[in-house]
Amino acid sequence: MSQVCQVTGKRPMVGNNVSHAKNRTKRRFCPNLHQHRFWVESEKRFVKLKVSSKGMRTIDKLGIDAVLADIRARGEAV
């Protein structure tokens, strides 16, 4: 399953776990993703998006219509 936010484009990052003895092992920092349904008034339907918490805040700020237009401009199917 792809772990990419459809709104912000956040992806997993790679870093290190560092123990007290400074031993380093690889780890992944995954974004806080949620599958969420948004009601789109202009289309009279729900749209399912995989969004991070920051993506939800962006939708609250800009509105779902503006965000969907941006997603479609990038070529993603919604």
Short mmCIF file of C-alpha atoms in Angstrom, two decimals:
data_model
loop_
_atom_site.label_atom_id
_atom_site.label_comp_id
_atom_site.label_asym_id
_atom_site.label_seq_id
_atom_site.Cartn_x
_atom_site.Cartn_y
_atom_site.Cartn_z
CA MET A 1 0.00 0.00 0.00
CA SER A 2 1.39 3.37 -1.00
CA GLN A 3 2.01 5.69 1.95
CA VAL A 4 1.71 9.03 0.15
CA CYS A 5 -0.62 11.89 1.09
CA GLN A 6 -2.77 12.85 -1.91
CA VAL A 7 -2.95 16.50 -0.82
CA THR A 8 0.54 17.41 0.40
CA GLY A 9 2.59 14.65 -1.26
CA LYS A 10 4.23 13.66 2.04
CA ARG A 11 6.09 10.32 1.82
CA PRO A 12 7.98 8.15 4.29
CA MET A 13 11.44 9.42 5.22
CA VAL A 14 14.46 7.31 6.17
CA GLY A 15 16.56 7.84 9.27
CA ASN A 16 18.26 6.04 12.10
CA ASN A 17 17.24 4.61 15.44
CA VAL A 18 20.03 5.70 17.78
CA SER A 19 20.53 3.70 20.98
CA HIS A 20 22.10 5.01 24.15
CA ALA A 21 25.35 3.35 23.03
CA LYS A 22 25.07 5.27 19.71
CA ASN A 23 24.34 2.11 17.70
CA ARG A 24 22.48 3.11 14.54
CA THR A 25 19.90 1.00 12.72
CA LYS A 26 17.75 2.11 9.80
CA ARG A 27 14.12 3.06 10.32
CA ARG A 28 11.29 4.78 8.44
CA PHE A 29 9.40 7.89 9.50
CA CYS A 30 5.90 7.39 8.04
CA PRO A 31 3.42 10.26 7.64
CA ASN A 32 0.26 10.24 9.76
CA LEU A 33 -2.12 9.04 7.01
CA HIS A 34 -5.87 8.49 7.21
CA GLN A 35 -8.43 7.24 4.70
CA HIS A 36 -11.11 9.93 4.86
CA ARG A 37 -14.36 10.65 3.00
CA PHE A 38 -15.07 14.27 2.10
CA TRP A 39 -18.44 15.56 0.88
CA VAL A 40 -18.06 17.58 -2.32
CA GLU A 41 -21.09 19.87 -2.56
CA SER A 42 -20.45 20.87 -6.18
CA GLU A 43 -20.46 17.22 -7.33
CA LYS A 44 -23.07 15.99 -4.81
CA ARG A 45 -20.94 13.00 -3.82
CA PHE A 46 -18.35 11.77 -1.35
CA VAL A 47 -14.69 11.58 -2.35
CA LYS A 48 -12.31 9.19 -0.60
CA LEU A 49 -8.80 10.54 -0.09
CA LYS A 50 -5.72 9.22 1.69
CA VAL A 51 -4.58 12.32 3.55
CA SER A 52 -2.15 13.23 6.31
CA SER A 53 -3.19 15.32 9.29
CA LYS A 54 -1.60 18.37 7.66
CA GLY A 55 -3.54 17.57 4.47
CA MET A 56 -6.80 17.68 6.44
CA ARG A 57 -5.83 21.09 7.81
CA THR A 58 -5.09 22.26 4.26
CA ILE A 59 -8.54 21.11 3.15
CA ASP A 60 -10.10 22.98 6.09
CA LYS A 61 -8.23 26.13 5.11
CA LEU A 62 -8.59 26.12 1.30
CA GLY A 63 -11.76 24.07 0.83
CA ILE A 64 -12.24 20.68 -0.77
CA ASP A 65 -13.02 22.11 -4.24
CA ALA A 66 -9.70 23.98 -4.48
CA VAL A 67 -7.76 20.96 -3.24
CA LEU A 68 -9.50 18.60 -5.69
CA ALA A 69 -8.74 20.99 -8.56
CA ASP A 70 -5.06 20.93 -7.57
CA ILE A 71 -5.03 17.12 -7.33
CA ARG A 72 -6.65 16.81 -10.77
CA ALA A 73 -4.19 19.33 -12.23
CA ARG A 74 -1.36 16.99 -11.18
CA GLY A 75 -3.06 14.18 -13.12
CA GLU A 76 -4.34 12.03 -10.26
CA ALA A 77 -7.76 10.45 -10.65
CA VAL A 78 -10.23 11.31 -7.89
#
